[in-house]
């Protein structure tokens, strides 16, 4: 899975489970701002936190590996 696919999967799971970013952050054990930034592809997380997020949202196991990788940041031009 790519970072973009993970982000889309996270957003779909969040909506399907009717969770807020605050609720997800509580499950992960980090702040809502940081957790949201990881979920939207702007940061990476430790293996421990990635496993908690995968479990919380019911993501595929391979998502944990991608969530631990440093994201590519910068302006995206259309």
mmCIF file with all atom_site columns, N, CA and C in Angstrom:
data_model
loop_
_atom_site.group_PDB
_atom_site.id
_atom_site.type_symbol
_atom_site.label_atom_id
_atom_site.label_alt_id
_atom_site.label_comp_id
_atom_site.label_asym_id
_atom_site.label_entity_id
_atom_site.label_seq_id
_atom_site.pdbx_PDB_ins_code
_atom_site.Cartn_x
_atom_site.Cartn_y
_atom_site.Cartn_z
_atom_site.occupancy
_atom_site.B_iso_or_equiv
_atom_site.pdbx_formal_charge
_atom_site.auth_seq_id
_atom_site.auth_comp_id
_atom_site.auth_asym_id
_atom_site.auth_atom_id
_atom_site.pdbx_PDB_model_num
ATOM 1   N N  . UNK A 1 1  ? 0.840   -1.190 0.000   1.00 0.00 ? 1  UNK A N  1
ATOM 2   C CA . UNK A 1 1  ? 0.000   0.000  0.000   1.00 0.00 ? 1  UNK A CA 1
ATOM 3   C C  . UNK A 1 1  ? 0.881   1.247  0.000   1.00 0.00 ? 1  UNK A C  1
ATOM 4   N N  . UNK A 1 2  ? 0.403   2.265  -0.678  1.00 0.00 ? 2  UNK A N  1
ATOM 5   C CA . UNK A 1 2  ? 1.113   3.546  -0.702  1.00 0.00 ? 2  UNK A CA 1
ATOM 6   C C  . UNK A 1 2  ? 0.598   4.444  0.421   1.00 0.00 ? 2  UNK A C  1
ATOM 7   N N  . UNK A 1 3  ? 1.313   5.500  0.686   1.00 0.00 ? 3  UNK A N  1
ATOM 8   C CA . UNK A 1 3  ? 0.899   6.474  1.697   1.00 0.00 ? 3  UNK A CA 1
ATOM 9   C C  . UNK A 1 3  ? -0.469  7.046  1.329   1.00 0.00 ? 3  UNK A C  1
ATOM 10  N N  . UNK A 1 4  ? -0.687  7.326  0.051   1.00 0.00 ? 4  UNK A N  1
ATOM 11  C CA . UNK A 1 4  ? -1.970  7.876  -0.400  1.00 0.00 ? 4  UNK A CA 1
ATOM 12  C C  . UNK A 1 4  ? -3.104  6.886  -0.172  1.00 0.00 ? 4  UNK A C  1
ATOM 13  N N  . UNK A 1 5  ? -2.852  5.612  -0.449  1.00 0.00 ? 5  UNK A N  1
ATOM 14  C CA . UNK A 1 5  ? -3.872  4.580  -0.220  1.00 0.00 ? 5  UNK A CA 1
ATOM 15  C C  . UNK A 1 5  ? -4.192  4.444  1.269   1.00 0.00 ? 5  UNK A C  1
ATOM 16  N N  . UNK A 1 6  ? -3.161  4.516  2.097   1.00 0.00 ? 6  UNK A N  1
ATOM 17  C CA . UNK A 1 6  ? -3.375  4.432  3.544   1.00 0.00 ? 6  UNK A CA 1
ATOM 18  C C  . UNK A 1 6  ? -4.222  5.611  4.013   1.00 0.00 ? 6  UNK A C  1
ATOM 19  N N  . UNK A 1 7  ? -3.894  6.806  3.543   1.00 0.00 ? 7  UNK A N  1
ATOM 20  C CA . UNK A 1 7  ? -4.649  8.002  3.937   1.00 0.00 ? 7  UNK A CA 1
ATOM 21  C C  . UNK A 1 7  ? -6.119  7.856  3.555   1.00 0.00 ? 7  UNK A C  1
ATOM 22  N N  . UNK A 1 8  ? -6.387  7.409  2.360   1.00 0.00 ? 8  UNK A N  1
ATOM 23  C CA . UNK A 1 8  ? -7.776  7.207  1.923   1.00 0.00 ? 8  UNK A CA 1
ATOM 24  C C  . UNK A 1 8  ? -8.473  6.139  2.758   1.00 0.00 ? 8  UNK A C  1
ATOM 25  N N  . UNK A 1 9  ? -7.758  5.066  3.064   1.00 0.00 ? 9  UNK A N  1
ATOM 26  C CA . UNK A 1 9  ? -8.315  3.982  3.872   1.00 0.00 ? 9  UNK A CA 1
ATOM 27  C C  . UNK A 1 9  ? -8.617  4.461  5.285   1.00 0.00 ? 9  UNK A C  1
ATOM 28  N N  . UNK A 1 10 ? -7.725  5.264  5.850   1.00 0.00 ? 10 UNK A N  1
ATOM 29  C CA . UNK A 1 10 ? -7.934  5.823  7.184   1.00 0.00 ? 10 UNK A CA 1
ATOM 30  C C  . UNK A 1 10 ? -9.175  6.708  7.200   1.00 0.00 ? 10 UNK A C  1
ATOM 31  N N  . UNK A 1 11 ? -9.299  7.586  6.210   1.00 0.00 ? 11 UNK A N  1
ATOM 32  C CA . UNK A 1 11 ? -10.454 8.481  6.158   1.00 0.00 ? 11 UNK A CA 1
ATOM 33  C C  . UNK A 1 11 ? -11.761 7.703  6.009   1.00 0.00 ? 11 UNK A C  1
ATOM 34  N N  . UNK A 1 12 ? -11.744 6.652  5.206   1.00 0.00 ? 12 UNK A N  1
ATOM 35  C CA . UNK A 1 12 ? -12.944 5.828  5.019   1.00 0.00 ? 12 UNK A CA 1
ATOM 36  C C  . UNK A 1 12 ? -13.301 5.092  6.312   1.00 0.00 ? 12 UNK A C  1
ATOM 37  N N  . UNK A 1 13 ? -12.292 4.538  6.987   1.00 0.00 ? 13 UNK A N  1
ATOM 38  C CA . UNK A 1 13 ? -12.538 3.814  8.241   1.00 0.00 ? 13 UNK A CA 1
ATOM 39  C C  . UNK A 1 13 ? -13.034 4.760  9.323   1.00 0.00 ? 13 UNK A C  1
ATOM 40  N N  . UNK A 1 14 ? -12.456 5.952  9.392   1.00 0.00 ? 14 UNK A N  1
ATOM 41  C CA . UNK A 1 14 ? -12.884 6.967  10.363  1.00 0.00 ? 14 UNK A CA 1
ATOM 42  C C  . UNK A 1 14 ? -14.356 7.294  10.159  1.00 0.00 ? 14 UNK A C  1
ATOM 43  N N  . UNK A 1 15 ? -14.755 7.510  8.914   1.00 0.00 ? 15 UNK A N  1
ATOM 44  C CA . UNK A 1 15 ? -16.150 7.832  8.604   1.00 0.00 ? 15 UNK A CA 1
ATOM 45  C C  . UNK A 1 15 ? -17.076 6.651  8.894   1.00 0.00 ? 15 UNK A C  1
ATOM 46  N N  . UNK A 1 16 ? -16.659 5.466  8.502   1.00 0.00 ? 16 UNK A N  1
ATOM 47  C CA . UNK A 1 16 ? -17.489 4.277  8.707   1.00 0.00 ? 16 UNK A CA 1
ATOM 48  C C  . UNK A 1 16 ? -17.714 3.993  10.188  1.00 0.00 ? 16 UNK A C  1
ATOM 49  N N  . UNK A 1 17 ? -16.692 4.236  10.996  1.00 0.00 ? 17 UNK A N  1
ATOM 50  C CA . UNK A 1 17 ? -16.797 3.982  12.434  1.00 0.00 ? 17 UNK A CA 1
ATOM 51  C C  . UNK A 1 17 ? -17.328 5.194  13.204  1.00 0.00 ? 17 UNK A C  1
ATOM 52  N N  . UNK A 1 18 ? -17.556 6.293  12.461  1.00 0.00 ? 18 UNK A N  1
ATOM 53  C CA . UNK A 1 18 ? -18.070 7.541  13.058  1.00 0.00 ? 18 UNK A CA 1
ATOM 54  C C  . UNK A 1 18 ? -17.211 8.000  14.232  1.00 0.00 ? 18 UNK A C  1
ATOM 55  N N  . UNK A 1 19 ? -15.895 7.982  14.013  1.00 0.00 ? 19 UNK A N  1
ATOM 56  C CA . UNK A 1 19 ? -14.947 8.415  15.028  1.00 0.00 ? 19 UNK A CA 1
ATOM 57  C C  . UNK A 1 19 ? -14.463 9.827  14.746  1.00 0.00 ? 19 UNK A C  1
ATOM 58  N N  . UNK A 1 20 ? -14.105 10.538 15.799  1.00 0.00 ? 20 UNK A N  1
ATOM 59  C CA . UNK A 1 20 ? -13.484 11.856 15.647  1.00 0.00 ? 20 UNK A CA 1
ATOM 60  C C  . UNK A 1 20 ? -11.973 11.677 15.714  1.00 0.00 ? 20 UNK A C  1
ATOM 61  N N  . UNK A 1 21 ? -11.241 12.706 15.290  1.00 0.00 ? 21 UNK A N  1
ATOM 62  C CA . UNK A 1 21 ? -9.792  12.647 15.414  1.00 0.00 ? 21 UNK A CA 1
ATOM 63  C C  . UNK A 1 21 ? -9.399  12.548 16.888  1.00 0.00 ? 21 UNK A C  1
ATOM 64  N N  . UNK A 1 22 ? -10.156 13.200 17.762  1.00 0.00 ? 22 UNK A N  1
ATOM 65  C CA . UNK A 1 22 ? -9.878  13.146 19.191  1.00 0.00 ? 22 UNK A CA 1
ATOM 66  C C  . UNK A 1 22 ? -10.019 11.711 19.730  1.00 0.00 ? 22 UNK A C  1
ATOM 67  N N  . UNK A 1 23 ? -11.047 11.007 19.298  1.00 0.00 ? 23 UNK A N  1
ATOM 68  C CA . UNK A 1 23 ? -11.259 9.624  19.742  1.00 0.00 ? 23 UNK A CA 1
ATOM 69  C C  . UNK A 1 23 ? -10.155 8.702  19.238  1.00 0.00 ? 23 UNK A C  1
ATOM 70  N N  . UNK A 1 24 ? -9.747  8.905  17.998  1.00 0.00 ? 24 UNK A N  1
ATOM 71  C CA . UNK A 1 24 ? -8.664  8.099  17.430  1.00 0.00 ? 24 UNK A CA 1
ATOM 72  C C  . UNK A 1 24 ? -7.364  8.386  18.177  1.00 0.00 ? 24 UNK A C  1
ATOM 73  N N  . UNK A 1 25 ? -7.098  9.657  18.444  1.00 0.00 ? 25 UNK A N  1
ATOM 74  C CA . UNK A 1 25 ? -5.880  10.051 19.166  1.00 0.00 ? 25 UNK A CA 1
ATOM 75  C C  . UNK A 1 25 ? -5.831  9.427  20.550  1.00 0.00 ? 25 UNK A C  1
ATOM 76  N N  . UNK A 1 26 ? -6.969  9.377  21.212  1.00 0.00 ? 26 UNK A N  1
ATOM 77  C CA . UNK A 1 26 ? -7.025  8.769  22.543  1.00 0.00 ? 26 UNK A CA 1
ATOM 78  C C  . UNK A 1 26 ? -6.638  7.293  22.474  1.00 0.00 ? 26 UNK A C  1
ATOM 79  N N  . UNK A 1 27 ? -7.127  6.589  21.450  1.00 0.00 ? 27 UNK A N  1
ATOM 80  C CA . UNK A 1 27 ? -6.789  5.169  21.273  1.00 0.00 ? 27 UNK A CA 1
ATOM 81  C C  . UNK A 1 27 ? -5.296  4.975  20.971  1.00 0.00 ? 27 UNK A C  1
ATOM 82  N N  . UNK A 1 28 ? -4.741  5.900  20.191  1.00 0.00 ? 28 UNK A N  1
ATOM 83  C CA . UNK A 1 28 ? -3.328  5.820  19.814  1.00 0.00 ? 28 UNK A CA 1
ATOM 84  C C  . UNK A 1 28 ? -2.431  6.236  20.985  1.00 0.00 ? 28 UNK A C  1
ATOM 85  N N  . UNK A 1 29 ? -2.937  7.140  21.813  1.00 0.00 ? 29 UNK A N  1
ATOM 86  C CA . UNK A 1 29 ? -2.161  7.611  22.951  1.00 0.00 ? 29 UNK A CA 1
ATOM 87  C C  . UNK A 1 29 ? -1.309  8.829  22.655  1.00 0.00 ? 29 UNK A C  1
ATOM 88  N N  . UNK A 1 30 ? -1.726  9.616  21.686  1.00 0.00 ? 30 UNK A N  1
ATOM 89  C CA . UNK A 1 30 ? -0.996  10.830 21.303  1.00 0.00 ? 30 UNK A CA 1
ATOM 90  C C  . UNK A 1 30 ? -2.001  11.975 21.158  1.00 0.00 ? 30 UNK A C  1
ATOM 91  N N  . UNK A 1 31 ? -1.492  13.179 20.885  1.00 0.00 ? 31 UNK A N  1
ATOM 92  C CA . UNK A 1 31 ? -2.371  14.341 20.754  1.00 0.00 ? 31 UNK A CA 1
ATOM 93  C C  . UNK A 1 31 ? -3.200  14.253 19.469  1.00 0.00 ? 31 UNK A C  1
ATOM 94  N N  . UNK A 1 32 ? -4.370  14.899 19.469  1.00 0.00 ? 32 UNK A N  1
ATOM 95  C CA . UNK A 1 32 ? -5.200  14.901 18.262  1.00 0.00 ? 32 UNK A CA 1
ATOM 96  C C  . UNK A 1 32 ? -4.504  15.545 17.052  1.00 0.00 ? 32 UNK A C  1
ATOM 97  N N  . UNK A 1 33 ? -3.760  16.629 17.281  1.00 0.00 ? 33 UNK A N  1
ATOM 98  C CA . UNK A 1 33 ? -3.092  17.307 16.161  1.00 0.00 ? 33 UNK A CA 1
ATOM 99  C C  . UNK A 1 33 ? -2.044  16.388 15.531  1.00 0.00 ? 33 UNK A C  1
ATOM 100 N N  . UNK A 1 34 ? -1.221  15.786 16.363  1.00 0.00 ? 34 UNK A N  1
ATOM 101 C CA . UNK A 1 34 ? -0.178  14.900 15.853  1.00 0.00 ? 34 UNK A CA 1
ATOM 102 C C  . UNK A 1 34 ? -0.787  13.678 15.161  1.00 0.00 ? 34 UNK A C  1
ATOM 103 N N  . UNK A 1 35 ? -1.773  13.066 15.804  1.00 0.00 ? 35 UNK A N  1
ATOM 104 C CA . UNK A 1 35 ? -2.417  11.877 15.236  1.00 0.00 ? 35 UNK A CA 1
ATOM 105 C C  . UNK A 1 35 ? -3.056  12.187 13.890  1.00 0.00 ? 35 UNK A C  1
ATOM 106 N N  . UNK A 1 36 ? -3.733  13.318 13.812  1.00 0.00 ? 36 UNK A N  1
ATOM 107 C CA . UNK A 1 36 ? -4.360  13.718 12.549  1.00 0.00 ? 36 UNK A CA 1
ATOM 108 C C  . UNK A 1 36 ? -3.306  13.921 11.473  1.00 0.00 ? 36 UNK A C  1
ATOM 109 N N  . UNK A 1 37 ? -2.195  14.558 11.825  1.00 0.00 ? 37 UNK A N  1
ATOM 110 C CA . UNK A 1 37 ? -1.149  14.803 10.823  1.00 0.00 ? 37 UNK A CA 1
ATOM 111 C C  . UNK A 1 37 ? -0.568  13.494 10.293  1.00 0.00 ? 37 UNK A C  1
ATOM 112 N N  . UNK A 1 38 ? -0.430  12.498 11.153  1.00 0.00 ? 38 UNK A N  1
ATOM 113 C CA . UNK A 1 38 ? 0.047   11.190 10.692  1.00 0.00 ? 38 UNK A CA 1
ATOM 114 C C  . UNK A 1 38 ? -1.001  10.553 9.772   1.00 0.00 ? 38 UNK A C  1
ATOM 115 N N  . UNK A 1 39 ? -2.247  10.598 10.212  1.00 0.00 ? 39 UNK A N  1
ATOM 116 C CA . UNK A 1 39 ? -3.324  9.970  9.432   1.00 0.00 ? 39 UNK A CA 1
ATOM 117 C C  . UNK A 1 39 ? -3.496  10.611 8.057   1.00 0.00 ? 39 UNK A C  1
ATOM 118 N N  . UNK A 1 40 ? -3.162  11.889 7.953   1.00 0.00 ? 40 UNK A N  1
ATOM 119 C CA . UNK A 1 40 ? -3.280  12.590 6.675   1.00 0.00 ? 40 UNK A CA 1
ATOM 120 C C  . UNK A 1 40 ? -1.978  12.588 5.877   1.00 0.00 ? 40 UNK A C  1
ATOM 121 N N  . UNK A 1 41 ? -0.993  11.810 6.346   1.00 0.00 ? 41 UNK A N  1
ATOM 122 C CA . UNK A 1 41 ? 0.229   11.597 5.575   1.00 0.00 ? 41 UNK A CA 1
ATOM 123 C C  . UNK A 1 41 ? 1.326   12.612 5.770   1.00 0.00 ? 41 UNK A C  1
ATOM 124 N N  . UNK A 1 42 ? 1.267   13.430 6.816   1.00 0.00 ? 42 UNK A N  1
ATOM 125 C CA . UNK A 1 42 ? 2.261   14.478 7.008   1.00 0.00 ? 42 UNK A CA 1
ATOM 126 C C  . UNK A 1 42 ? 3.341   14.140 8.020   1.00 0.00 ? 42 UNK A C  1
ATOM 127 N N  . UNK A 1 43 ? 3.204   13.046 8.729   1.00 0.00 ? 43 UNK A N  1
ATOM 128 C CA . UNK A 1 43 ? 4.185   12.607 9.723   1.00 0.00 ? 43 UNK A CA 1
ATOM 129 C C  . UNK A 1 43 ? 4.249   11.087 9.724   1.00 0.00 ? 43 UNK A C  1
ATOM 130 N N  . UNK A 1 44 ? 5.218   10.568 10.462  1.00 0.00 ? 44 UNK A N  1
ATOM 131 C CA . UNK A 1 44 ? 5.317   9.120  10.652  1.00 0.00 ? 44 UNK A CA 1
ATOM 132 C C  . UNK A 1 44 ? 5.122   8.826  12.134  1.00 0.00 ? 44 UNK A C  1
ATOM 133 N N  . UNK A 1 45 ? 4.951   7.548  12.454  1.00 0.00 ? 45 UNK A N  1
ATOM 134 C CA . UNK A 1 45 ? 4.745   7.158  13.844  1.00 0.00 ? 45 UNK A CA 1
ATOM 135 C C  . UNK A 1 45 ? 5.548   5.913  14.169  1.00 0.00 ? 45 UNK A C  1
ATOM 136 N N  . UNK A 1 46 ? 5.713   5.661  15.454  1.00 0.00 ? 46 UNK A N  1
ATOM 137 C CA . UNK A 1 46 ? 6.445   4.477  15.907  1.00 0.00 ? 46 UNK A CA 1
ATOM 138 C C  . UNK A 1 46 ? 5.630   3.214  15.607  1.00 0.00 ? 46 UNK A C  1
ATOM 139 N N  . UNK A 1 47 ? 6.294   2.083  15.684  1.00 0.00 ? 47 UNK A N  1
ATOM 140 C CA . UNK A 1 47 ? 5.615   0.801  15.469  1.00 0.00 ? 47 UNK A CA 1
ATOM 141 C C  . UNK A 1 47 ? 4.497   0.610  16.482  1.00 0.00 ? 47 UNK A C  1
ATOM 142 N N  . UNK A 1 48 ? 4.773   0.984  17.729  1.00 0.00 ? 48 UNK A N  1
ATOM 143 C CA . UNK A 1 48 ? 3.765   0.841  18.789  1.00 0.00 ? 48 UNK A CA 1
ATOM 144 C C  . UNK A 1 48 ? 2.494   1.634  18.475  1.00 0.00 ? 48 UNK A C  1
ATOM 145 N N  . UNK A 1 49 ? 2.668   2.886  18.079  1.00 0.00 ? 49 UNK A N  1
ATOM 146 C CA . UNK A 1 49 ? 1.507   3.721  17.779  1.00 0.00 ? 49 UNK A CA 1
ATOM 147 C C  . UNK A 1 49 ? 0.827   3.294  16.480  1.00 0.00 ? 49 UNK A C  1
ATOM 148 N N  . UNK A 1 50 ? 1.614   2.841  15.510  1.00 0.00 ? 50 UNK A N  1
ATOM 149 C CA . UNK A 1 50 ? 1.036   2.364  14.249  1.00 0.00 ? 50 UNK A CA 1
ATOM 150 C C  . UNK A 1 50 ? 0.142   1.151  14.493  1.00 0.00 ? 50 UNK A C  1
ATOM 151 N N  . UNK A 1 51 ? 0.582   0.245  15.348  1.00 0.00 ? 51 UNK A N  1
ATOM 152 C CA . UNK A 1 51 ? -0.224  -0.938 15.662  1.00 0.00 ? 51 UNK A CA 1
ATOM 153 C C  . UNK A 1 51 ? -1.527  -0.547 16.350  1.00 0.00 ? 51 UNK A C  1
ATOM 154 N N  . UNK A 1 52 ? -1.467  0.437  17.226  1.00 0.00 ? 52 UNK A N  1
ATOM 155 C CA . UNK A 1 52 ? -2.680  0.915  17.900  1.00 0.00 ? 52 UNK A CA 1
ATOM 156 C C  . UNK A 1 52 ? -3.658  1.523  16.893  1.00 0.00 ? 52 UNK A C  1
ATOM 157 N N  . UNK A 1 53 ? -3.133  2.290  15.942  1.00 0.00 ? 53 UNK A N  1
ATOM 158 C CA . UNK A 1 53 ? -3.992  2.904  14.924  1.00 0.00 ? 53 UNK A CA 1
ATOM 159 C C  . UNK A 1 53 ? -4.610  1.836  14.021  1.00 0.00 ? 53 UNK A C  1
ATOM 160 N N  . UNK A 1 54 ? -3.805  0.883  13.596  1.00 0.00 ? 54 UNK A N  1
ATOM 161 C CA . UNK A 1 54 ? -4.301  -0.214 12.748  1.00 0.00 ? 54 UNK A CA 1
ATOM 162 C C  . UNK A 1 54 ? -5.418  -0.966 13.466  1.00 0.00 ? 54 UNK A C  1
ATOM 163 N N  . UNK A 1 55 ? -5.211  -1.237 14.730  1.00 0.00 ? 55 UNK A N  1
ATOM 164 C CA . UNK A 1 55 ? -6.217  -1.952 15.521  1.00 0.00 ? 55 UNK A CA 1
ATOM 165 C C  . UNK A 1 55 ? -7.492  -1.124 15.691  1.00 0.00 ? 55 UNK A C  1
ATOM 166 N N  . UNK A 1 56 ? -7.335  0.133  16.021  1.00 0.00 ? 56 UNK A N  1
ATOM 167 C CA . UNK A 1 56 ? -8.475  1.025  16.250  1.00 0.00 ? 56 UNK A CA 1
ATOM 168 C C  . UNK A 1 56 ? -9.370  1.135  15.019  1.00 0.00 ? 56 UNK A C  1
ATOM 169 N N  . UNK A 1 57 ? -8.738  1.273  13.855  1.00 0.00 ? 57 UNK A N  1
ATOM 170 C CA . UNK A 1 57 ? -9.501  1.510  12.627  1.00 0.00 ? 57 UNK A CA 1
ATOM 171 C C  . UNK A 1 57 ? -9.736  0.249  11.795  1.00 0.00 ? 57 UNK A C  1
ATOM 172 N N  . UNK A 1 58 ? -9.152  -0.880 12.210  1.00 0.00 ? 58 UNK A N  1
ATOM 173 C CA . UNK A 1 58 ? -9.322  -2.110 11.433  1.00 0.00 ? 58 UNK A CA 1
ATOM 174 C C  . UNK A 1 58 ? -8.627  -2.047 10.089  1.00 0.00 ? 58 UNK A C  1
ATOM 175 N N  . UNK A 1 59 ? -7.440  -1.442 10.068  1.00 0.00 ? 59 UNK A N  1
ATOM 176 C CA . UNK A 1 59 ? -6.680  -1.297 8.822   1.00 0.00 ? 59 UNK A CA 1
ATOM 177 C C  . UNK A 1 59 ? -5.935  -2.583 8.496   1.00 0.00 ? 59 UNK A C  1
ATOM 178 N N  . UNK A 1 60 ? -5.546  -2.772 7.235   1.00 0.00 ? 60 UNK A N  1
ATOM 179 C CA . UNK A 1 60 ? -4.738  -3.939 6.875   1.00 0.00 ? 60 UNK A CA 1
ATOM 180 C C  . UNK A 1 60 ? -3.399  -3.891 7.617   1.00 0.00 ? 60 UNK A C  1
ATOM 181 N N  . UNK A 1 61 ? -2.842  -5.038 7.990   1.00 0.00 ? 61 UNK A N  1
ATOM 182 C CA . UNK A 1 61 ? -1.583  -5.070 8.742   1.00 0.00 ? 61 UNK A CA 1
ATOM 183 C C  . UNK A 1 61 ? -0.434  -4.311 8.080   1.00 0.00 ? 61 UNK A C  1
ATOM 184 N N  . UNK A 1 62 ? -0.371  -4.344 6.751   1.00 0.00 ? 62 UNK A N  1
ATOM 185 C CA . UNK A 1 62 ? 0.729   -3.664 6.049   1.00 0.00 ? 62 UNK A CA 1
ATOM 186 C C  . UNK A 1 62 ? 0.673   -2.142 6.217   1.00 0.00 ? 62 UNK A C  1
ATOM 187 N N  . UNK A 1 63 ? -0.448  -1.615 6.654   1.00 0.00 ? 63 UNK A N  1
ATOM 188 C CA . UNK A 1 63 ? -0.567  -0.173 6.888   1.00 0.00 ? 63 UNK A CA 1
ATOM 189 C C  . UNK A 1 63 ? 0.399   0.280  7.976   1.00 0.00 ? 63 UNK A C  1
ATOM 190 N N  . UNK A 1 64 ? 0.647   -0.566 8.967   1.00 0.00 ? 64 UNK A N  1
ATOM 191 C CA . UNK A 1 64 ? 1.544   -0.202 10.065  1.00 0.00 ? 64 UNK A CA 1
ATOM 192 C C  . UNK A 1 64 ? 2.947   0.112  9.561   1.00 0.00 ? 64 UNK A C  1
ATOM 193 N N  . UNK A 1 65 ? 3.421   -0.648 8.604   1.00 0.00 ? 65 UNK A N  1
ATOM 194 C CA . UNK A 1 65 ? 4.757   -0.412 8.048   1.00 0.00 ? 65 UNK A CA 1
ATOM 195 C C  . UNK A 1 65 ? 4.817   0.923  7.325   1.00 0.00 ? 65 UNK A C  1
ATOM 196 N N  . UNK A 1 66 ? 3.814   1.226  6.527   1.00 0.00 ? 66 UNK A N  1
ATOM 197 C CA . UNK A 1 66 ? 3.782   2.479  5.776   1.00 0.00 ? 66 UNK A CA 1
ATOM 198 C C  . UNK A 1 66 ? 3.681   3.668  6.727   1.00 0.00 ? 66 UNK A C  1
ATOM 199 N N  . UNK A 1 67 ? 2.912   3.546  7.794   1.00 0.00 ? 67 UNK A N  1
ATOM 200 C CA . UNK A 1 67 ? 2.751   4.637  8.757   1.00 0.00 ? 67 UNK A CA 1
ATOM 201 C C  . UNK A 1 67 ? 4.050   4.962  9.489   1.00 0.00 ? 67 UNK A C  1
ATOM 202 N N  . UNK A 1 68 ? 4.998   4.037  9.491   1.00 0.00 ? 68 UNK A N  1
ATOM 203 C CA . UNK A 1 68 ? 6.282   4.266  10.148  1.00 0.00 ? 68 UNK A CA 1
ATOM 204 C C  . UNK A 1 68 ? 7.308   4.931  9.236   1.00 0.00 ? 68 UNK A C  1
ATOM 205 N N  . UNK A 1 69 ? 7.021   5.004  7.947   1.00 0.00 ? 69 UNK A N  1
ATOM 206 C CA . UNK A 1 69 ? 7.960   5.584  6.989   1.00 0.00 ? 69 UNK A CA 1
ATOM 207 C C  . UNK A 1 69 ? 7.840   7.104  6.983   1.00 0.00 ? 69 UNK A C  1
ATOM 208 N N  . UNK A 1 70 ? 8.988   7.768  6.877   1.00 0.00 ? 70 UNK A N  1
ATOM 209 C CA . UNK A 1 70 ? 8.990   9.226  6.825   1.00 0.00 ? 70 UNK A CA 1
ATOM 210 C C  . UNK A 1 70 ? 8.294   9.689  5.553   1.00 0.00 ? 70 UNK A C  1
ATOM 211 N N  . UNK A 1 71 ? 7.327   10.593 5.652   1.00 0.00 ? 71 UNK A N  1
ATOM 212 C CA . UNK A 1 71 ? 6.594   11.044 4.457   1.00 0.00 ? 71 UNK A CA 1
ATOM 213 C C  . UNK A 1 71 ? 7.405   12.039 3.626   1.00 0.00 ? 71 UNK A C  1
ATOM 214 N N  . UNK A 1 72 ? 7.054   12.121 2.363   1.00 0.00 ? 72 UNK A N  1
ATOM 215 C CA . UNK A 1 72 ? 7.619   13.140 1.489   1.00 0.00 ? 72 UNK A CA 1
ATOM 216 C C  . UNK A 1 72 ? 6.737   14.366 1.614   1.00 0.00 ? 72 UNK A C  1
ATOM 217 N N  . UNK A 1 73 ? 7.347   15.479 2.006   1.00 0.00 ? 73 UNK A N  1
ATOM 218 C CA . UNK A 1 73 ? 6.591   16.715 2.197   1.00 0.00 ? 73 UNK A CA 1
ATOM 219 C C  . UNK A 1 73 ? 6.961   17.713 1.131   1.00 0.00 ? 73 UNK A C  1
ATOM 220 N N  . UNK A 1 74 ? 6.079   18.654 0.906   1.00 0.00 ? 74 UNK A N  1
ATOM 221 C CA . UNK A 1 74 ? 6.352   19.706 -0.049  1.00 0.00 ? 74 UNK A CA 1
ATOM 222 C C  . UNK A 1 74 ? 5.098   20.111 -0.780  1.00 0.00 ? 74 UNK A C  1
ATOM 223 N N  . UNK A 1 75 ? 5.228   21.067 -1.629  1.00 0.00 ? 75 UNK A N  1
ATOM 224 C CA . UNK A 1 75 ? 4.091   21.520 -2.422  1.00 0.00 ? 75 UNK A CA 1
ATOM 225 C C  . UNK A 1 75 ? 3.782   20.522 -3.522  1.00 0.00 ? 75 UNK A C  1
ATOM 226 N N  . UNK A 1 76 ? 2.516   20.270 -3.686  1.00 0.00 ? 76 UNK A N  1
ATOM 227 C CA . UNK A 1 76 ? 2.074   19.384 -4.759  1.00 0.00 ? 76 UNK A CA 1
ATOM 228 C C  . UNK A 1 76 ? 1.404   20.247 -5.808  1.00 0.00 ? 76 UNK A C  1
ATOM 229 N N  . UNK A 1 77 ? 1.921   20.195 -7.007  1.00 0.00 ? 77 UNK A N  1
ATOM 230 C CA . UNK A 1 77 ? 1.365   20.988 -8.089  1.00 0.00 ? 77 UNK A CA 1
ATOM 231 C C  . UNK A 1 77 ? 0.505   20.115 -8.978  1.00 0.00 ? 77 UNK A C  1
ATOM 232 N N  . UNK A 1 78 ? -0.618  20.624 -9.383  1.00 0.00 ? 78 UNK A N  1
ATOM 233 C CA . UNK A 1 78 ? -1.512  19.878 -10.294 1.00 0.00 ? 78 UNK A CA 1
ATOM 234 C C  . UNK A 1 78 ? -1.002  19.933 -11.698 1.00 0.00 ? 78 UNK A C  1
#
